[in-house]
XYZ file of C-alpha atoms in Angstrom:
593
model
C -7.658 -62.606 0.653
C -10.016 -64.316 3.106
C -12.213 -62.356 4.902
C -14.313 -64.135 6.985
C -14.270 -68.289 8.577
C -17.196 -69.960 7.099
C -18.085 -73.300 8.346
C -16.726 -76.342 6.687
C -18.763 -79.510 8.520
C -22.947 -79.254 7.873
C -24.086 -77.686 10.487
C -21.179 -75.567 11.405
C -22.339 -72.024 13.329
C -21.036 -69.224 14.142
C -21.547 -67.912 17.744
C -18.473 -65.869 19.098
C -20.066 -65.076 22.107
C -21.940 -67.921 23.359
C -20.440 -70.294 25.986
C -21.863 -73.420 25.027
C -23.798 -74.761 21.835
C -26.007 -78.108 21.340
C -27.154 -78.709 18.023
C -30.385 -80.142 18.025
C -30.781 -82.942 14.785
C -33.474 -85.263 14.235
C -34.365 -85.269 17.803
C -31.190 -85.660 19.225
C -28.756 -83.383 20.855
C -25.361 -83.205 19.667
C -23.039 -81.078 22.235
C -20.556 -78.608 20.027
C -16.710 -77.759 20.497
C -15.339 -74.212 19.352
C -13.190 -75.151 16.354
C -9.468 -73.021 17.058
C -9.371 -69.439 15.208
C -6.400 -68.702 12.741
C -4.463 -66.063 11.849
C -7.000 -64.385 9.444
C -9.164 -63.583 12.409
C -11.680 -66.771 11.868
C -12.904 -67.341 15.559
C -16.213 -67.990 17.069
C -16.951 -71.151 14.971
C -18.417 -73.961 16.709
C -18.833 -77.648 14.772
C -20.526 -80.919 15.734
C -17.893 -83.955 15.389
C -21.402 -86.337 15.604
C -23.531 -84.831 13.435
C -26.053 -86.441 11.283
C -24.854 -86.660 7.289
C -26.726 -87.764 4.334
C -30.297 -87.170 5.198
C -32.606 -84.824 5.366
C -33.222 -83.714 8.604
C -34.909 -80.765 10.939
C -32.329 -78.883 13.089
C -31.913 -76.103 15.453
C -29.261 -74.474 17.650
C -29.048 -74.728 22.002
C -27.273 -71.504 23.167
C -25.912 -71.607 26.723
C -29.212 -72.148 29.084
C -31.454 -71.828 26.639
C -34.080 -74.820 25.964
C -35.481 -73.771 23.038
C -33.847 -74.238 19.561
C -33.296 -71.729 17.425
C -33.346 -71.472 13.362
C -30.306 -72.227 11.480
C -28.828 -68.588 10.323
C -28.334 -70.277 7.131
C -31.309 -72.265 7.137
C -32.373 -73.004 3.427
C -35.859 -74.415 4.242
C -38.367 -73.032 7.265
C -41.353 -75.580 6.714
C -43.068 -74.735 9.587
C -41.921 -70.998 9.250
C -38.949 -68.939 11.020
C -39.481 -69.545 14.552
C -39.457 -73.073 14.198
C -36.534 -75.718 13.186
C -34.387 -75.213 10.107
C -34.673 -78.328 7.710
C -31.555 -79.150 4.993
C -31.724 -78.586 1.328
C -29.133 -79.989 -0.628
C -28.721 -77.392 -3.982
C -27.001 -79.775 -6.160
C -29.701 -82.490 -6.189
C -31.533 -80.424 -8.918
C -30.317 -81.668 -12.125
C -30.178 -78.384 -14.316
C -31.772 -77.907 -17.658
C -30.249 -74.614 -18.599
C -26.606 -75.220 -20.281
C -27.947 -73.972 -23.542
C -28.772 -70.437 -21.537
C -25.972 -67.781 -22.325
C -27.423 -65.023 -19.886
C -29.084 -61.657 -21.141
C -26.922 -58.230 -20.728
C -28.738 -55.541 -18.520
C -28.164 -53.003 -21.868
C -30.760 -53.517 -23.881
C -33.195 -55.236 -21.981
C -36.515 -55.269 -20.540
C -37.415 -55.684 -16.659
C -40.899 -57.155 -14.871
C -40.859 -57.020 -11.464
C -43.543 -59.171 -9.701
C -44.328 -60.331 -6.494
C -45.138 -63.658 -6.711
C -47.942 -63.806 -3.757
C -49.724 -61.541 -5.758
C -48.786 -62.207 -9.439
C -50.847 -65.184 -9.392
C -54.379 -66.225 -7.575
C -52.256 -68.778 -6.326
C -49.399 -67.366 -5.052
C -46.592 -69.815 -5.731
C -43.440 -70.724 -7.908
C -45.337 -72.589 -9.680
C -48.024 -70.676 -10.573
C -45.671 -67.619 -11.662
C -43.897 -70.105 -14.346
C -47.280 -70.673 -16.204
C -47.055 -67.082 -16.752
C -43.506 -67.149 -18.336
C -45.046 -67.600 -21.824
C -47.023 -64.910 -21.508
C -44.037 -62.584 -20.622
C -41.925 -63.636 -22.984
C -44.970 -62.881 -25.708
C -45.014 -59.324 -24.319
C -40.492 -59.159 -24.665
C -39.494 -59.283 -20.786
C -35.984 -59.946 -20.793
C -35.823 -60.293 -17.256
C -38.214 -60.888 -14.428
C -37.616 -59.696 -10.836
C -38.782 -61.095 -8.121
C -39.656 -59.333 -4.708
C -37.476 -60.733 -2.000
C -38.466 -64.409 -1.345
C -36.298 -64.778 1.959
C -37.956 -66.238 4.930
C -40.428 -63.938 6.702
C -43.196 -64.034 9.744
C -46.461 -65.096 8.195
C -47.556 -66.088 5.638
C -47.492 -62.999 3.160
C -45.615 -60.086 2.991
C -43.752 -58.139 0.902
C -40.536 -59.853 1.812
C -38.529 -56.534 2.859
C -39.407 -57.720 6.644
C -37.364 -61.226 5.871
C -35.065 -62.620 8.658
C -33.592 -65.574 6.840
C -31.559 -64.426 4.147
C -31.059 -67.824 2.815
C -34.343 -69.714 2.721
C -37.073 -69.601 0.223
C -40.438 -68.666 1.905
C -42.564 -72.161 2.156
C -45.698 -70.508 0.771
C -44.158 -69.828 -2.397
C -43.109 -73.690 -2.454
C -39.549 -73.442 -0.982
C -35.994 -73.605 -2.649
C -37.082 -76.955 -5.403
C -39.546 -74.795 -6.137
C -37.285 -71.886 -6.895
C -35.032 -73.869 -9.068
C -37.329 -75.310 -11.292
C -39.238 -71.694 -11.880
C -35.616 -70.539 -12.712
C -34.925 -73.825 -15.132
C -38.448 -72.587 -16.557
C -37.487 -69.406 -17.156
C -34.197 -69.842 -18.597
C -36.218 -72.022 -20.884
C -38.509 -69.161 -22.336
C -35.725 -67.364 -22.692
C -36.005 -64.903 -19.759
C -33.329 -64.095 -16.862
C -33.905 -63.812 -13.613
C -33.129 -60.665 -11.165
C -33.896 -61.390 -7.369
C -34.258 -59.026 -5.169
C -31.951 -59.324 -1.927
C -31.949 -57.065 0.999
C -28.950 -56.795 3.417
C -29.433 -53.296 4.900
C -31.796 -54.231 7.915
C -33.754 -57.176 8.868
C -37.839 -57.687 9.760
C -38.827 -57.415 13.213
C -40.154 -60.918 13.966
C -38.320 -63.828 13.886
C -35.083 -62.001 13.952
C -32.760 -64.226 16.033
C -29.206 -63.527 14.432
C -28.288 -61.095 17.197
C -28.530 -64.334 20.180
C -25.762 -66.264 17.885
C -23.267 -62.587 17.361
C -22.689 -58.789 16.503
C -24.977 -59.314 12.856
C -26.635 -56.212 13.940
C -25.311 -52.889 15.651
C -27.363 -51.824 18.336
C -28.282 -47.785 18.523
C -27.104 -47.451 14.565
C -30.350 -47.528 12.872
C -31.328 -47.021 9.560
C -35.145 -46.192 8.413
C -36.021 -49.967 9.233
C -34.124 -50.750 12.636
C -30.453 -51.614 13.636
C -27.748 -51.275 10.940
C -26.535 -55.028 9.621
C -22.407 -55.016 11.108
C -20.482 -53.791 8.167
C -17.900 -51.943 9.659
C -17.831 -52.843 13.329
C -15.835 -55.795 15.344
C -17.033 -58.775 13.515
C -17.983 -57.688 10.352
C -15.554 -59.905 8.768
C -17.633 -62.546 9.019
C -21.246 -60.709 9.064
C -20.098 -59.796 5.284
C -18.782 -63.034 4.697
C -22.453 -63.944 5.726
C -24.217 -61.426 3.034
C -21.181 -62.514 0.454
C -21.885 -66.063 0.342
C -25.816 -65.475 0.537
C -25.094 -63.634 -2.794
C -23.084 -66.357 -4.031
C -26.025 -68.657 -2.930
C -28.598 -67.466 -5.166
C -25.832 -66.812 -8.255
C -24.300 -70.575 -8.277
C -26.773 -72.487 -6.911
C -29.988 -71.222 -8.521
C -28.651 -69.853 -11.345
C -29.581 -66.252 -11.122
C -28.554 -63.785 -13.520
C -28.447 -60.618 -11.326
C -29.585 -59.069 -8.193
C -31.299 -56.342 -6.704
C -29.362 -54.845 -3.845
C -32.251 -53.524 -1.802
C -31.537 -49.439 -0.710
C -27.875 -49.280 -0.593
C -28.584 -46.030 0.776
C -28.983 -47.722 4.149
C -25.882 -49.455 4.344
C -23.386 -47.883 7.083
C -20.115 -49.331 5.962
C -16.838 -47.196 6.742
C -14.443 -49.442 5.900
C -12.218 -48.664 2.540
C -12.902 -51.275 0.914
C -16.768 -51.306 0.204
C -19.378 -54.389 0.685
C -20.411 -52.513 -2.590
C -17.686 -52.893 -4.647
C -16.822 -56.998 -3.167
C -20.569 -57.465 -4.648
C -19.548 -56.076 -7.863
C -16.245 -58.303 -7.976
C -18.690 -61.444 -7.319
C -20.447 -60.682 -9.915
C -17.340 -60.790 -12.178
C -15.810 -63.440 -10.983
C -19.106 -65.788 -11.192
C -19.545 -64.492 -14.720
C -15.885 -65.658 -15.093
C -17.214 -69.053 -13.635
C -20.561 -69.429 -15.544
C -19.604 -68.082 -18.505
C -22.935 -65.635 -18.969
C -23.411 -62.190 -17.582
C -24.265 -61.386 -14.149
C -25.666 -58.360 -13.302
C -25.974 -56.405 -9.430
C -28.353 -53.470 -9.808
C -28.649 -50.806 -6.752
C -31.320 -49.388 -5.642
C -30.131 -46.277 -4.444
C -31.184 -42.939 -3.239
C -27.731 -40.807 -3.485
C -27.833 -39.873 -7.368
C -24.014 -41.411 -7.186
C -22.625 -42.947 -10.072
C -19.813 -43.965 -8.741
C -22.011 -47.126 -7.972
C -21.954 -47.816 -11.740
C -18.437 -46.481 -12.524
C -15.471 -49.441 -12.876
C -14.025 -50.470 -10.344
C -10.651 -49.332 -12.191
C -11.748 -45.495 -11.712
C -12.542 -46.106 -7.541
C -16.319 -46.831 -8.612
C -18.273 -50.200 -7.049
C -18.387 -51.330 -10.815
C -22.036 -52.551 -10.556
C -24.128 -53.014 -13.707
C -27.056 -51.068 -12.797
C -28.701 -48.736 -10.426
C -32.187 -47.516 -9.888
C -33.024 -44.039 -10.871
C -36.045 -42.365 -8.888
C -35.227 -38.916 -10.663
C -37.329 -40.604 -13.841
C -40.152 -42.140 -12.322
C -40.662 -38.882 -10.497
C -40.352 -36.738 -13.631
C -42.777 -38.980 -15.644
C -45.393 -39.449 -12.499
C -45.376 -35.682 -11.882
C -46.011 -34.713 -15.340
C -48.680 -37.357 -16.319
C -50.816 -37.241 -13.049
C -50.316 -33.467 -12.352
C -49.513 -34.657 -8.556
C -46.850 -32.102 -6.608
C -46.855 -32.975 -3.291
C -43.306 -33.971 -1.535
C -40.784 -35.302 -3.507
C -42.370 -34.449 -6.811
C -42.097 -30.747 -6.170
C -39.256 -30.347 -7.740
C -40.126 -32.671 -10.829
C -43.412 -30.965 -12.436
C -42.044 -29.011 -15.098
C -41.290 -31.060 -18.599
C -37.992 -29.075 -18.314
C -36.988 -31.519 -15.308
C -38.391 -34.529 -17.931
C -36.103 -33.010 -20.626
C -33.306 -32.932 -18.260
C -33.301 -36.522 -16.777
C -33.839 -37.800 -20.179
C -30.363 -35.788 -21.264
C -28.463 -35.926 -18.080
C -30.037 -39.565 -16.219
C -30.142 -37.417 -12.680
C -32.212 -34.464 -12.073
C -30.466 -34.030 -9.477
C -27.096 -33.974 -9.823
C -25.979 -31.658 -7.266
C -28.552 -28.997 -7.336
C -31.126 -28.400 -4.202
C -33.595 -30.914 -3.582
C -36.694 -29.016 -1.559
C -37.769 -32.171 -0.368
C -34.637 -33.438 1.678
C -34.003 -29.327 1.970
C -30.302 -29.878 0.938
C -28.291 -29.849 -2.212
C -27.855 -33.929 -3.681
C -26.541 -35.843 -6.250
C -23.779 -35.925 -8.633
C -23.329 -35.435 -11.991
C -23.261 -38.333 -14.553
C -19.460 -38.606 -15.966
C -20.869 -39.968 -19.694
C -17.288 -40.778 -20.590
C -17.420 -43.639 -17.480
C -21.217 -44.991 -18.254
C -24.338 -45.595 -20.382
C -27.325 -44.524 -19.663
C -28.315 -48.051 -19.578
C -26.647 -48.304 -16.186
C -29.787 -46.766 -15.176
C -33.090 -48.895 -14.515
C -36.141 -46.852 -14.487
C -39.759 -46.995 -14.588
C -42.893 -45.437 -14.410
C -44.278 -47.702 -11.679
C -42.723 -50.282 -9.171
C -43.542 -51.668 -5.898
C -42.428 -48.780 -3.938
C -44.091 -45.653 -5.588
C -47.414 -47.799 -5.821
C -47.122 -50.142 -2.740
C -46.019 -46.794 -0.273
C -49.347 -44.472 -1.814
C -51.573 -44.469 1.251
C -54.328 -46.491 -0.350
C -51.715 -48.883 -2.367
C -53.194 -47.274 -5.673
C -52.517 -47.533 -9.481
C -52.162 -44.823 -11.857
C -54.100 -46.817 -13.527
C -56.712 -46.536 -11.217
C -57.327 -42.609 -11.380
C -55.909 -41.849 -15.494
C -57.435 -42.872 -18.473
C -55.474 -44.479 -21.414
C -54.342 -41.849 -23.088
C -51.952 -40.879 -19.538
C -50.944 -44.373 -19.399
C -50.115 -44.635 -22.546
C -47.873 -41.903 -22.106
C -46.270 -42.849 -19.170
C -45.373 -46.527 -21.720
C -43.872 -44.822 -24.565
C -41.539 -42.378 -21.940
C -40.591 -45.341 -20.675
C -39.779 -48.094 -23.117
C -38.380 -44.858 -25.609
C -36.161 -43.646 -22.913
C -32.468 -44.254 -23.589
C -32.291 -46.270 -20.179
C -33.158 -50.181 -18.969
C -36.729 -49.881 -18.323
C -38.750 -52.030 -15.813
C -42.641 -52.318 -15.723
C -44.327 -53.364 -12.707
C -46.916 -56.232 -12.822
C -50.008 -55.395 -14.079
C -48.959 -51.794 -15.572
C -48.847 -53.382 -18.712
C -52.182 -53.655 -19.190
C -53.446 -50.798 -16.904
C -54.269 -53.113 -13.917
C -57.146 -51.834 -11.794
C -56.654 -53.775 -8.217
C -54.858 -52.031 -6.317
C -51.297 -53.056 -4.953
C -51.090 -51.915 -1.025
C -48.595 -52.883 1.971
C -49.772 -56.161 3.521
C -48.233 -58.130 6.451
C -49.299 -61.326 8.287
C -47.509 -61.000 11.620
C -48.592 -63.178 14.587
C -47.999 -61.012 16.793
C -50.823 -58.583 17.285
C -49.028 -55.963 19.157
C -46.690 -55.584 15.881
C -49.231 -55.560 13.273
C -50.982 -52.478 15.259
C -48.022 -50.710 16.009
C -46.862 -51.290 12.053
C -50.550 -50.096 11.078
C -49.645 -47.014 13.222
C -46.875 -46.627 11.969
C -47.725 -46.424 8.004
C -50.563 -43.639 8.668
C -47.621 -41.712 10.013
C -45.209 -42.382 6.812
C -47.894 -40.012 4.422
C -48.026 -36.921 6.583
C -45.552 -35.519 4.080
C -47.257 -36.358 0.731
C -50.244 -34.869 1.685
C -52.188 -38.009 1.420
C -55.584 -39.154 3.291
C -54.502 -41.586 6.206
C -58.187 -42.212 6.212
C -57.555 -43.727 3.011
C -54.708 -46.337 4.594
C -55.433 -49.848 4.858
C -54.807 -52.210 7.496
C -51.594 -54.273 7.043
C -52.620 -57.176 9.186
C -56.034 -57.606 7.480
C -56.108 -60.445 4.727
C -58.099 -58.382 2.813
C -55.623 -56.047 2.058
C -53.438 -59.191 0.670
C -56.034 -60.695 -1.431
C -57.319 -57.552 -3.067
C -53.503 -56.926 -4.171
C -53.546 -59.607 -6.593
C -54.171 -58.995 -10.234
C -57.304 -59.969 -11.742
C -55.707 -61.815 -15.217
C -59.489 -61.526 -17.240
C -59.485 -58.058 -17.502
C -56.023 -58.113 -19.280
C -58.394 -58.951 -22.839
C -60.740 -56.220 -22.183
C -61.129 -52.994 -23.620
C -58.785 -50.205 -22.854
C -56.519 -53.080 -20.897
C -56.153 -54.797 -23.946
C -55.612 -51.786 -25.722
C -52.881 -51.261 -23.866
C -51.135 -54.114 -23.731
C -50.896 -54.180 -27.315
C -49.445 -50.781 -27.321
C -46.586 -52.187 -24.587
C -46.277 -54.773 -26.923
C -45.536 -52.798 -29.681
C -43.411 -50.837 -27.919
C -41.343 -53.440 -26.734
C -40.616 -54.698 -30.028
C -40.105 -51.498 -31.427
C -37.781 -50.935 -28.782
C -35.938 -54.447 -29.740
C -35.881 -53.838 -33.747
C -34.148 -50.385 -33.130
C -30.752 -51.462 -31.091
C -29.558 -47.338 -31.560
C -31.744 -46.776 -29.054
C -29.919 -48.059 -26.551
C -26.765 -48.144 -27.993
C -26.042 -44.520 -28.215
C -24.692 -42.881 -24.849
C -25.941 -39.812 -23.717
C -23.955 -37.220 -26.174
C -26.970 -39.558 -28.698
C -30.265 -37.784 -26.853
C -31.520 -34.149 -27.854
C -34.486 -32.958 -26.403
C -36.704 -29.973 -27.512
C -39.449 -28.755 -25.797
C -42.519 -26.181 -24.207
C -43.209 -25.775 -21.332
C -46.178 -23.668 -21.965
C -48.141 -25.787 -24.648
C -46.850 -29.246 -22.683
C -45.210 -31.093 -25.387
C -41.794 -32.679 -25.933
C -39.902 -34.599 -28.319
C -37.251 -36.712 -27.674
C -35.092 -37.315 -30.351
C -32.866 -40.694 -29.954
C -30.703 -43.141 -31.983
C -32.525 -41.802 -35.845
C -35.893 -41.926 -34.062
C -38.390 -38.683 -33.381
C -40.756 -39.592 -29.982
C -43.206 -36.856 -29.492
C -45.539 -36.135 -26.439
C -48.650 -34.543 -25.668
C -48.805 -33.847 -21.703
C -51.774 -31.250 -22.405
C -55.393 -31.665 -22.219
C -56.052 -29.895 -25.298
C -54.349 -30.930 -28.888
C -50.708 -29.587 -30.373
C -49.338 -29.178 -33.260
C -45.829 -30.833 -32.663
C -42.588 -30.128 -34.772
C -41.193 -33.330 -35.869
C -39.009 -34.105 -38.555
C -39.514 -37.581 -40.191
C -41.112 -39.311 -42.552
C -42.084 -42.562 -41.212
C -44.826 -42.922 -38.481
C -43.888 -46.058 -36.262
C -46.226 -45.877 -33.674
C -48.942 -43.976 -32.352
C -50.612 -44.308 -29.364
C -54.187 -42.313 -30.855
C -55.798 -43.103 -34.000
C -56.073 -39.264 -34.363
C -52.032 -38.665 -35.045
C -51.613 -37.277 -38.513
C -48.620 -35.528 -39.898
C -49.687 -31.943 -40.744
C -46.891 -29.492 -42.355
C -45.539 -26.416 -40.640
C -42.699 -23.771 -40.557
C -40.871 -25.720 -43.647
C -40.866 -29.259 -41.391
C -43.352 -31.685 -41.128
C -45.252 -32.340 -38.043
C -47.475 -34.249 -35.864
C -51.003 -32.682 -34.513
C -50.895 -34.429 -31.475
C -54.121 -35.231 -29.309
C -54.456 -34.578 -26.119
C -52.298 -37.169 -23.995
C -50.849 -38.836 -26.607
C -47.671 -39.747 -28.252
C -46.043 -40.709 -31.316
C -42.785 -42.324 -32.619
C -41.658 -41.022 -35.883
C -38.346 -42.423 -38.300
C-alpha cells in the first residue's frame, strides 16, 4: 500500500499549503504547477516542467512572496551550509567496491560508536577510514557513527540536524560518505548510522514554511513533535521512510540507530516503528546481507524487539540503559539520580539474568513503576546493545568527563570484562578502549549568539538533578570545548592506556573464539553473588567470569580449571570449601573455563 506521494521529476517538492512555488536553479527561476492529487491522498506536490537535468547545479525553493530561497527538504549536499542553496548529488555515480561484503549479524558482534569531528584531529570521512585498520585489529564488527545530517555550524553533535538527508560538508559531504563506507566494508567492518527523526535542531529548521512536518504545541524534550499521526503524516513518514531507505540503498549501510524512540508521538495503529522494521526486511530481501534497526529507547519495552508476527516492531536491536547504569553505579560508587536504584550488585546480577532492571518494578527516579518484562521465549539477549560508556552518559556529565578520567585501571578494567562477557551486543565508545583521558563534552557552533547563550543556559539547568557542579559546565559555543573533545591517539601506546587496550583486545577475541557466549539465551546465564564482600560471578555459555567491585581482596568461588584471562597479574587459583577458587584483587576480574 502507498502511503505517501513522493516526487517523481528532480526537483519535485512538497508544499500543500503554499500558493505559489519558483524553483530557483542555476540562477534562474523556474515558476512551478501543483501536479493533481490521486486517490491515495497524494496532494500538495508541486513539479517544474523546465527544470534543469543532467548537471550539477545549486537550487532553492520561492514560496508565495518570499524572495529568499530556501534549502531543498531533501537536499543531499549544503556546501555553503543549511541556510544557503541545496546543491544535487547523484548516488549512483559512485561505482561500488563492496559485492564481496555479505553484511555482519547484530548477534555476535562488536559496536564502536564515534563521532567523527572528534575521532580524528582532522575531523573528516577521510580521516576516520585511516583508522579502520586499527579497529578492525582491536575486533569492531561495526562502527557507528553520530548523526552526520546537516546542522548549523560547523560542529556539533549532530542531534540538532535539520536536513535529514545531507551529509554535513565538514565531514567531506555524501562522496565522502560512500567511499568511508566502501573502506569499511573493505576491512571487514559494517556500518550503523545514527538517524534521528523524533525532533529537529533549532537553526536552520525550515520544513515547517513548505507543510505540517512538525506539530506545533506537541513537544517532546527537544521541541515540536515530527507529524506522525496528524493530517499529513502520510507523507511526513513517507519523508523519514525514504530518508531510511536513503542511507540503506544508496550508501550501503548495514543498520541504523533510531535516535530516542521514546520521543516519537505516533497514535496511529500501524507504527512508524514497525514500517522501519519491515524496511529493513525487505532491503535485506533486496541486498541480500543483513540489515539491522537498533532503538534507542527509554520504555524497557520489548515489544520493540519482538516479531512483528507476535504485534512487536520486529527490530533487531534496542539500547539498554538498565546495564550501563548497573555497571557505572557499581564501579564508580556514584548514586545520584537515575543510578539510585542501580548500586547494589544485586541490580548487576539481575540485568545480567533478566536484560531490564526494570521490568515493571518502581523506578525512584521517574517516581513511577516502568518497564516490562523480557518474554525469553520471543528474544535473545543479543537484541540488547549495551555499554559501559557512550555519547550520552559521558557527553550529558556536566563537565563532559570520562570514567577514565577519575578511576584507575583496575575500575576500567572492570567495567571491559562486564561488558564484552555480558551475554548482550556490546558497544564501546571511542577512546574507552584505551582509557582516553580528554574529555568528551556537549559542543555547538551556532551563529546565532542569542541561541548559543540560551542553549548554555539551558545545559546548567539539565544537572540540577544529578547533583552535579554547574560550575563545572562548559560553554557550548566556545571552540574550546570542541577541540579539547578530540582524542589524543599517542597516549593510546602508553602505560596503563596501552595496558588496556590489550586487555579489550583480548577480550574481544576471547569473546569471538567462544560463540556460547552469545549463543545461549537467557535460561544460559546464572549468577551468584555478595553483596556484602562485593564480588560476583557470572557464569555463561561453559565460562566462569568473576569480579572484584571491593577495595580490598576476595577469595572468589569459582569452579574451573582453566584461567583465560585476568585482568591483574595477582589472580591465582587458591582452593576452598571442596571447589577451587580465585583470590581476587581488589578491582579486578577474571575469566575462568
Amino acid at each position: 500500500m502507498t502511503l505517501h506521494g513522493q516526487g517523481t521529476g528532480r526537483f519535485d517538492l512538497w508544499a500543500p499549503e503554499a500558493e505559489t512555488v519558483t524553483l530557483v536553479a542555476a540562477g534562474r527561476k523556474h515558476p512551478m504547477s501543483r501536479r493533481a492529487g490521486d486517490a491515495a491522498g497524494n496532494e500538495g506536490w508541486w513539479t517544474a516542467a523546465d527544470a534543469p537535468a543532467g548537471e550539477e547545479v545549486d537550487y532553492g525553493y520561492l514560496l508565495d512572496a518570499e524572495t529568499t530561497p530556501l534549502p531543498d527538504p531533501r537536499s543531499r549536499r549544503q556546501p555553503r551550509g543549511v541556510h544557503d542553496l541545496s546543491r544535487t548529488f547523484d548516488p549512483s555515480v559512485h561505482s561500488w567496491k563492496d559485492a564481496r561484503w555479505r553484511g555482519r549479524q547484530l548477534a555476535g558482534a562488536v559496536i564502536y560508536e564515534l563521532h567523527l569531528g572528534t575521532f580524528t584531529s582532522e575531523g573528516t570521512l577521510e580521516a576516520a577510514s585511516e583508522r579502520l585498520g586499527y579497529l578492525s585489529e582491536l575486533g569492531i564488527d561495526f562502527v557507528e557513527l553520530l548523526p552526520v545530517n546537516g546542522f548549523d555550524g560547523t560542529h556539533n553533535w549532530g542531534y540538532d540536524g535539520v536536513l535529514w538527508y545531507a551529509v554535513h560538508e565538514a565531514y567531506g559531504g555524501p562522496a565522502a560518505y560512500q567511499k568511508f563506507v566502501d573502506a569499511a566494508h573493505a576491512a571487514g567492518i559494517g556500518v550503523i548510522q545514527d538517524v534521528v527523526y523524533n525532533h529537529l535542531g533549532p537553526s536552520g529548521n525550515y520544513l515547517p514554511r513548505f507543510g505540517p512536518y512538525l506539530l506545533p504545541g506537541e513537544g517532546n524534550t527537544w521541541g515540536d513533535s515530527v507529524n506522525l499521526d496528524g493530517p499529513g503524516s502520510d507523507t511526513v513518514r513517507g519523508y523519514i521512510l525514504d530518508n531510511a531507505g536513503m542511507w540503506l540503498r544508496d550508501y550501503h549501510v548495514d543498520g541504523l540507530r533510531l535516535d530516542a524512540v521514546h520521543a516519537f508521538k505516533d497514535a496511529r495503529a500501524m507504527r512508524l516503528l514497525e514500517e522501519l522494521g519491515a524496511l529493513a526486511g525487505t532491503v535485506s530481501a533486496e541486498t541480500g546481507r543483513p540489515v539491522s534497526m537498533i532503538a534507542e529507547s527509554d520504555l524497557n519495552d520489548p515489544r520493540l524487539v519482538y516479531p512483528r508476527n507476535v504485534n512487536g516492531y520486529g527490530l533487531a536491536g534496542q539500547w539498554s540503559d538498565d546495564f550501563h547504569h548497573a555497571v557505572h553505579a557499581n564501579v564508580t560508587g556514584e548514586s545520584d539520580g537515575y543510578y539510585r536504584d542501580f548500586t547494589t550488585l544485586g541490580a548487576l546480577a539481575k540485568v545480567l539474568q533478566r536484560g531490564f532492571f526494570h521490568d515493571g518494578t518502581y523506578s525512584s527516579f521517574r517516581g513511577r513503576h516502568h518497564g516490562r518484562p523480557i518474554d525469553p521465549a520471543l528474544v535473545g539477549p543479543a537484541a540488547l546493545v549495551v555499554c559501559n560508556q557512550n555519547h550520552d552518559q559521558i557527553g550529558n556529565r556536566a563537565a563532559g568527563d570520562r570514567p577514565s578520567q577519575t578511576l584507575g585501571y583496575g575500575q576500567l578494567a572492570l567495567a571491559a570484562v562486564a561488558t564484552l562477557m555480558c551475554p548482550f551486543t556490546p558497544m564501546l565508545f571511542m577512546g574507552e578502549e584505551f582509557g582516553a583521558s580528554t574529555p568528551w563534552q556537549f559542543f555547538t557552533s551556532f551563529a546565532d549568539t542569542k541561541l548559543g547563550e540560551a542553549t548554555a543556559v539551558g545545559r546548567v539547568k539539565e544537572f540540577e538533578q544529578m547533583g552535579w557542579d554547574p560550575a563545572t559546565v562548559p560553554d557550548p559555543q566556545d571552540p574550546r570545548t570542541f577541540t579539547r573533545s578530540k582524542l589524543n591517539w599517542p597516549e593510546a601506546d602508553d602505560g596503563d592506556h596501552a595496558r588496556l587496550l590489550a586487555l579489550y583486545r583480548r577480550l574481544i577475541s576471547l569473546r569471538r573464539a567462544n560463540p556460547q557466549l552469545v549463543r545461549a539465551g537467557f535460561a544460559g546465564t546464572t549468577v551468584e553473588f555478595s553483596e556484602r564482600d562485593k564480588w560476583l560471578v557470572l557464569h555463561r555459555g561453559g565460562l566462569c567470569i568473576a569480579f572484584n567491585f571491593s577495595a580490598v581482596a576476595r577469595p572468589v568461588p569459582v569452579s574451573g580449571s582453566a584461567l583465560l584471562l585476568a585482568t591483574d597479574d595477582d589472580i591465582v587459583p587458591t582452593p576452598g570449601n571442596g571447589a577451587e577458587g580465585l583470590q581476587l584483587p581488589p578491582y579486578s576480574a577474571a575469566v575462568v573455563a
